[in-house]
Short mmCIF file of C-alpha atoms in Angstrom, two decimals:
data_model
loop_
_atom_site.label_atom_id
_atom_site.label_comp_id
_atom_site.label_asym_id
_atom_site.label_seq_id
_atom_site.Cartn_x
_atom_site.Cartn_y
_atom_site.Cartn_z
CA VAL H 1 8.34 18.41 -3.84
CA PHE H 2 7.82 18.17 -7.56
CA ASP H 3 5.96 20.53 -9.94
CA ILE H 4 4.77 18.06 -12.59
CA GLN H 5 4.16 21.00 -15.03
CA THR H 6 7.94 21.82 -15.00
CA ASP H 7 9.27 18.48 -13.78
CA SER H 8 11.16 20.43 -11.26
CA GLU H 9 12.18 19.34 -7.71
CA LEU H 10 11.03 21.91 -5.09
CA VAL H 11 11.72 19.94 -1.75
CA CYS H 12 13.31 16.70 -0.97
CA ILE H 13 13.16 15.23 2.37
CA GLU H 14 16.10 13.04 3.60
CA GLY H 15 16.66 11.02 6.83
CA HIS H 16 16.64 7.29 5.93
CA ILE H 17 19.68 5.39 5.32
CA GLY H 18 19.02 2.93 2.53
CA PRO H 19 15.57 1.91 0.83
CA ILE H 20 12.14 3.09 2.20
CA ASN H 21 9.71 0.17 2.33
CA ALA H 22 6.66 1.76 3.62
CA LEU H 23 4.86 5.22 3.35
CA ILE H 24 1.57 6.36 4.64
CA HIS H 25 -0.18 9.78 4.98
CA LEU H 26 -1.47 10.62 8.55
CA GLU H 27 -3.13 13.88 8.44
CA GLU H 28 -2.73 17.15 6.56
CA CYS H 29 1.05 17.55 5.95
CA LYS H 30 2.38 14.58 8.08
CA LEU H 31 3.87 11.46 6.69
CA LEU H 32 5.10 8.29 8.30
CA SER H 33 7.91 6.34 6.58
CA GLY H 34 9.70 2.95 7.55
CA GLY H 35 12.83 1.68 5.90
CA ASN H 36 15.55 -0.64 5.99
CA ASP H 37 17.58 1.27 8.53
CA LYS H 38 15.05 -0.18 11.20
CA THR H 39 13.63 3.29 11.63
CA ILE H 40 9.99 4.84 11.43
CA ARG H 41 10.17 8.56 10.83
CA LEU H 42 7.36 11.16 11.07
CA TRP H 43 7.71 14.00 8.74
CA ASP H 44 6.19 17.45 7.93
CA TRP H 45 6.45 17.17 4.09
CA GLU H 46 5.30 20.76 3.56
CA LYS H 47 8.25 22.06 5.63
CA GLY H 48 10.48 19.26 4.43
CA SER H 49 11.47 18.47 8.03
CA GLN H 50 11.57 15.34 10.38
CA ILE H 51 9.11 15.59 13.45
CA GLN H 52 10.28 12.52 15.22
CA ALA H 53 11.80 9.05 14.89
CA PHE H 54 10.85 5.67 16.31
CA TYR H 55 13.35 2.92 17.02
CA HIS H 56 11.48 0.07 18.22
CA HIS H 57 12.30 -2.31 15.33
CA ASP H 58 15.43 -4.22 15.39
CA LYS H 59 15.04 -5.51 11.78
CA PRO H 60 13.78 -3.60 8.64
CA VAL H 61 10.31 -2.02 8.56
CA ARG H 62 8.12 -3.57 5.96
CA ALA H 63 4.59 -2.29 6.63
CA LEU H 64 2.87 0.65 8.33
CA LEU H 65 -0.93 1.17 8.86
CA LYS H 66 -2.78 4.20 10.33
CA LEU H 67 -5.33 3.04 13.01
CA ASP H 68 -6.64 6.32 14.24
CA GLU H 69 -5.59 9.92 14.75
CA ASP H 70 -2.90 8.82 17.50
CA LEU H 71 -2.21 5.17 16.81
CA PHE H 72 -0.31 3.37 13.95
CA ALA H 73 0.88 -0.24 13.36
CA SER H 74 4.26 -1.36 12.18
CA GLY H 75 5.53 -4.75 11.15
CA GLY H 76 8.65 -6.25 9.96
CA GLY H 77 11.10 -9.08 10.29
CA GLU H 78 10.60 -9.51 14.11
CA LYS H 79 7.23 -11.36 13.31
CA ILE H 80 5.65 -8.83 15.64
CA ILE H 81 2.92 -6.09 14.98
CA TYR H 82 3.64 -3.00 17.05
CA ILE H 83 0.93 -0.71 17.98
CA VAL H 84 2.57 2.87 18.58
CA SER H 85 1.09 6.00 19.94
CA ILE H 86 2.23 9.17 18.37
CA SER H 87 1.42 11.38 21.46
CA GLN H 88 3.08 9.13 23.93
CA LYS H 89 5.97 8.52 21.50
CA LYS H 90 6.13 4.70 22.36
CA VAL H 91 4.85 1.24 21.67
CA ILE H 92 1.92 0.58 23.65
CA ARG H 93 0.94 -2.85 22.71
CA GLN H 94 2.52 -5.79 20.75
CA LEU H 95 0.83 -8.74 18.63
CA ASN H 96 3.28 -11.54 19.19
CA GLU H 97 1.42 -14.32 17.24
CA CYS H 98 2.49 -13.64 13.77
CA SER H 99 3.84 -16.62 11.84
CA ASP H 100 6.55 -14.85 9.71
CA THR H 101 8.00 -11.53 8.45
CA ILE H 102 5.12 -9.05 8.08
CA LEU H 103 5.01 -7.56 4.68
CA SER H 104 1.35 -5.89 4.62
CA LEU H 105 -1.04 -4.51 6.93
CA GLU H 106 -4.72 -3.43 6.38
CA LYS H 107 -7.38 -1.94 8.70
CA LEU H 108 -10.55 -3.74 9.05
CA ASN H 109 -13.84 -3.02 11.06
CA GLY H 110 -13.58 -1.71 14.67
CA ASP H 111 -10.34 -2.62 16.23
CA THR H 112 -9.19 -5.29 13.80
CA LEU H 113 -6.45 -5.41 11.42
CA ALA H 114 -5.05 -7.89 8.93
CA CYS H 115 -1.55 -8.73 8.04
CA GLY H 116 0.23 -10.56 5.22
CA THR H 117 3.39 -12.46 5.91
CA ALA H 118 6.32 -13.76 3.75
CA LYS H 119 5.18 -17.49 4.04
CA GLY H 120 1.66 -16.74 2.52
CA VAL H 121 -0.29 -16.72 5.78
CA ILE H 122 -2.92 -13.96 6.28
CA GLY H 123 -3.65 -13.04 10.06
CA ILE H 124 -6.84 -11.23 11.66
CA TYR H 125 -6.15 -9.64 15.03
CA ASN H 126 -7.99 -7.56 17.48
CA TYR H 127 -5.26 -4.97 18.32
CA THR H 128 -6.92 -3.54 21.62
CA GLU H 129 -7.32 -7.09 23.08
CA ASN H 130 -4.00 -8.65 21.73
CA LYS H 131 -6.05 -11.34 20.26
CA CYS H 132 -5.39 -13.52 17.05
CA LEU H 133 -8.88 -14.12 15.61
CA ASN H 134 -8.01 -16.15 12.41
CA LEU H 135 -4.83 -17.37 10.61
CA GLN H 136 -5.26 -18.27 6.74
CA PRO H 137 -2.49 -19.94 4.83
CA LEU H 138 -3.87 -18.69 1.41
CA HIS H 139 -0.79 -18.07 -0.66
CA ASN H 140 2.34 -20.05 -1.83
CA GLY H 141 4.49 -17.09 -1.29
CA ALA H 142 4.73 -13.74 0.23
CA VAL H 143 1.59 -11.52 0.74
CA LYS H 144 2.67 -8.24 -0.26
CA ALA H 145 -0.90 -6.49 -0.94
CA LEU H 146 -4.09 -6.41 1.07
CA VAL H 147 -7.32 -4.28 0.52
CA TYR H 148 -10.49 -4.34 2.48
CA MET H 149 -13.90 -4.04 1.02
CA LYS H 150 -16.04 -2.87 3.83
CA ASP H 151 -19.56 -3.02 2.36
CA GLN H 152 -18.93 -6.69 1.37
CA GLN H 153 -16.83 -7.58 4.48
CA LYS H 154 -14.29 -9.10 2.26
CA LEU H 155 -10.57 -9.11 2.36
CA ILE H 156 -8.64 -9.29 -0.77
CA SER H 157 -4.91 -10.47 -0.97
CA GLY H 158 -2.18 -10.48 -3.55
CA GLY H 159 0.89 -12.80 -3.36
CA ASP H 160 4.04 -13.78 -4.91
CA ASP H 161 2.31 -16.81 -6.50
CA SER H 162 0.64 -14.59 -8.78
CA TYR H 163 -2.92 -15.19 -7.36
CA ILE H 164 -5.44 -13.01 -5.82
CA ASN H 165 -7.55 -14.59 -3.05
CA ILE H 166 -10.92 -13.27 -1.58
CA LEU H 167 -11.81 -14.04 2.01
CA ASN H 168 -15.20 -13.55 3.64
CA LEU H 169 -14.45 -11.88 6.95
CA GLU H 170 -17.90 -12.77 8.47
CA THR H 171 -17.45 -16.47 7.99
CA GLY H 172 -13.83 -16.90 7.48
CA GLU H 173 -14.51 -18.69 4.29
CA HIS H 174 -12.00 -18.54 1.37
CA LEU H 175 -14.39 -17.64 -1.47
CA ASN H 176 -12.41 -17.48 -4.58
CA LYS H 177 -8.96 -17.50 -6.24
CA LEU H 178 -8.42 -14.97 -9.40
CA SER H 179 -5.65 -15.49 -11.78
CA GLY H 180 -4.39 -13.22 -14.58
CA HIS H 181 -0.87 -11.92 -13.52
CA HIS H 182 2.26 -13.83 -14.57
CA GLY H 183 4.41 -12.88 -11.55
CA ALA H 184 4.27 -11.56 -8.05
CA ILE H 185 1.40 -9.11 -7.19
CA SER H 186 2.87 -6.15 -5.36
CA CYS H 187 -0.26 -3.77 -4.95
CA LEU H 188 -3.95 -3.70 -4.70
CA LEU H 189 -6.35 -0.82 -4.97
CA LEU H 190 -10.17 -0.47 -4.12
CA LEU H 191 -12.01 1.83 -6.71
CA ASN H 192 -14.87 4.07 -5.59
CA SER H 193 -17.52 1.96 -7.18
CA GLY H 194 -17.38 -0.60 -4.18
CA SER H 195 -17.07 -3.74 -6.34
CA ILE H 196 -14.19 -2.79 -8.63
CA PHE H 197 -10.69 -3.00 -7.61
CA ALA H 198 -7.21 -3.03 -9.38
CA SER H 199 -3.98 -4.93 -9.14
CA GLY H 200 -0.47 -4.38 -10.13
CA GLY H 201 2.36 -6.81 -10.45
CA TRP H 202 5.89 -7.70 -11.49
CA ASP H 203 4.65 -8.69 -14.94
CA GLY H 204 4.12 -4.97 -15.66
CA GLN H 205 0.32 -5.42 -15.82
CA ILE H 206 -2.36 -3.30 -14.01
CA ILE H 207 -5.58 -5.19 -13.99
CA LEU H 208 -9.07 -4.03 -13.16
CA TRP H 209 -11.28 -6.46 -11.63
CA ASP H 210 -15.12 -6.82 -11.04
CA LEU H 211 -15.53 -8.69 -7.62
CA GLU H 212 -19.18 -9.63 -8.06
CA ARG H 213 -18.54 -11.16 -11.48
CA ARG H 214 -15.10 -12.30 -10.20
CA GLU H 215 -13.51 -11.65 -13.62
CA GLN H 216 -11.26 -9.13 -15.34
CA ILE H 217 -12.56 -5.95 -16.81
CA ILE H 218 -9.38 -4.76 -18.44
CA SER H 219 -5.68 -5.43 -18.35
CA ILE H 220 -3.26 -2.64 -19.06
CA LYS H 221 0.27 -3.76 -20.06
CA GLU H 222 2.00 -0.70 -18.51
CA ASN H 223 5.63 -1.70 -19.61
CA GLU H 224 8.29 -4.37 -19.19
CA ASN H 225 9.21 -3.23 -15.64
CA PHE H 226 7.58 -4.17 -12.41
CA VAL H 227 4.44 -2.15 -11.10
CA LEU H 228 5.09 -1.37 -7.60
CA SER H 229 2.08 0.74 -6.57
CA ILE H 230 -1.15 2.07 -8.02
CA ILE H 231 -3.58 4.69 -6.43
CA TYR H 232 -6.87 6.01 -7.56
CA MET H 233 -7.22 9.74 -7.41
CA ASN H 234 -10.34 11.23 -5.74
CA ASP H 235 -11.28 13.13 -8.82
CA GLY H 236 -12.60 9.50 -9.99
CA LYS H 237 -10.97 10.01 -13.22
CA SER H 238 -7.39 8.73 -13.11
CA ILE H 239 -5.12 6.16 -11.83
CA VAL H 240 -1.46 6.75 -11.09
CA SER H 241 1.19 3.95 -11.01
CA GLY H 242 4.88 3.75 -9.86
CA GLY H 243 7.20 1.24 -11.01
CA SER H 244 10.72 -0.12 -11.28
CA ASP H 245 11.31 2.11 -14.42
CA LYS H 246 11.63 5.09 -12.12
CA MET H 247 8.46 6.85 -13.66
CA VAL H 248 5.30 7.79 -12.06
CA LYS H 249 2.45 7.58 -14.67
CA VAL H 250 -1.05 9.23 -14.60
CA TRP H 251 -3.83 7.05 -16.55
CA MET H 252 -6.95 8.93 -17.26
CA MET H 253 -10.37 7.44 -18.00
CA LYS H 254 -11.98 8.73 -21.00
CA GLN H 255 -15.29 8.64 -19.32
CA GLN H 256 -15.65 8.67 -15.55
CA ALA H 257 -18.20 5.78 -15.60
CA THR H 258 -16.37 3.72 -18.14
CA LEU H 259 -13.59 1.82 -16.62
CA GLU H 260 -12.72 -0.02 -19.85
CA GLU H 261 -11.60 2.98 -21.67
CA LEU H 262 -8.28 4.16 -20.31
CA SER H 263 -5.86 6.31 -22.39
CA ALA H 264 -2.12 5.82 -22.68
CA ASP H 265 0.35 7.75 -20.42
CA LEU H 266 -0.92 11.31 -20.20
CA LYS H 267 1.95 12.72 -17.86
CA SER H 268 4.88 11.33 -16.35
CA PHE H 269 8.06 12.49 -14.44
CA ASN H 270 11.11 10.94 -13.06
CA GLY H 271 10.54 9.27 -9.71
CA GLN H 272 11.05 5.80 -8.12
CA GLY H 273 9.45 3.22 -6.03
CA ILE H 274 6.22 3.31 -4.08
CA ILE H 275 3.74 6.01 -4.25
CA HIS H 276 1.09 7.54 -1.99
CA THR H 277 -1.57 10.11 -2.44
CA GLU H 278 -3.65 12.59 -0.51
CA GLY H 279 -6.69 14.20 -2.03
CA ASN H 280 -6.53 15.08 -5.77
CA GLN H 281 -3.39 16.99 -5.69
CA ILE H 282 -0.38 15.12 -4.01
CA VAL H 283 1.74 11.91 -5.01
CA LEU H 284 4.43 10.91 -2.58
CA SER H 285 7.24 8.54 -3.88
CA THR H 286 9.78 6.47 -1.89
CA PRO H 287 13.03 6.15 -3.97
CA LYS H 288 15.53 3.64 -2.79
CA ASN H 289 18.08 6.18 -1.82
CA GLY H 290 15.96 6.89 1.35
CA LYS H 291 14.38 10.19 0.21
CA CYS H 292 10.71 11.14 0.13
CA THR H 293 9.38 13.16 -2.62
CA ALA H 294 6.01 15.00 -2.99
CA CYS H 295 4.81 15.54 -6.60
CA GLN H 296 2.02 18.13 -7.65
CA ILE H 297 -0.11 16.38 -10.42
CA TYR H 298 -2.62 18.93 -11.23
#
């Protein structure tokens, strides 16, 4: 745990051997992480301790997704989506029709989820009935980022081919392809407005998009390093990014309603890899050494 005001480490959680590829917040102080060591670990980050470990993967864990208060989904190199019960401490279901290594997962309406694979295919599944509802080969390369726009029933995907694709979930129609990045897209983020989303990529850019107009609002050239993760804080005023430069940066909007006006880096502290947030307060990073770190922003 870091105090951003003093840039000092308060608590560091260790347990994984090697890189952590996926990190999600479950509830209160509980975290779930998955790594190259083929394990998924449940943590109490406030106490700095591990609660439980899951060992159902035989290849690196690439994606995690919270489904409800008890269930989560995991995916990796086995080409299988595992549905896991925390209370039962075991896999209760498997979705076996995935076309390749699973790199991203996203919760949709009801009992459906989406996955993105290493070969550019997006799959839609009913995870309670073990059914594949749709397979869409939308990208020429890995799909590492998915975001669901519930109000518009659209799924947005970002791939290694540098494109963002928009899929209508009601009709299954591919609506549009957006270009603007000059390299792989590593993360997508839905802002509170409902029609505005952000993307981050290996070209060092963070781009804000208007889905209705299907065009860029603004492009922020963060640096020459990869942007690996972006989050939107619940205060409605700031975006946080994490990248290969081992820095976590907070970008503040000058006016809450004006997305075009973003300042330069206001605060930064040493950290690595992918980040995650809960509420207005906490950012969690996953450095390549297998440690989870919580950081106090405000």
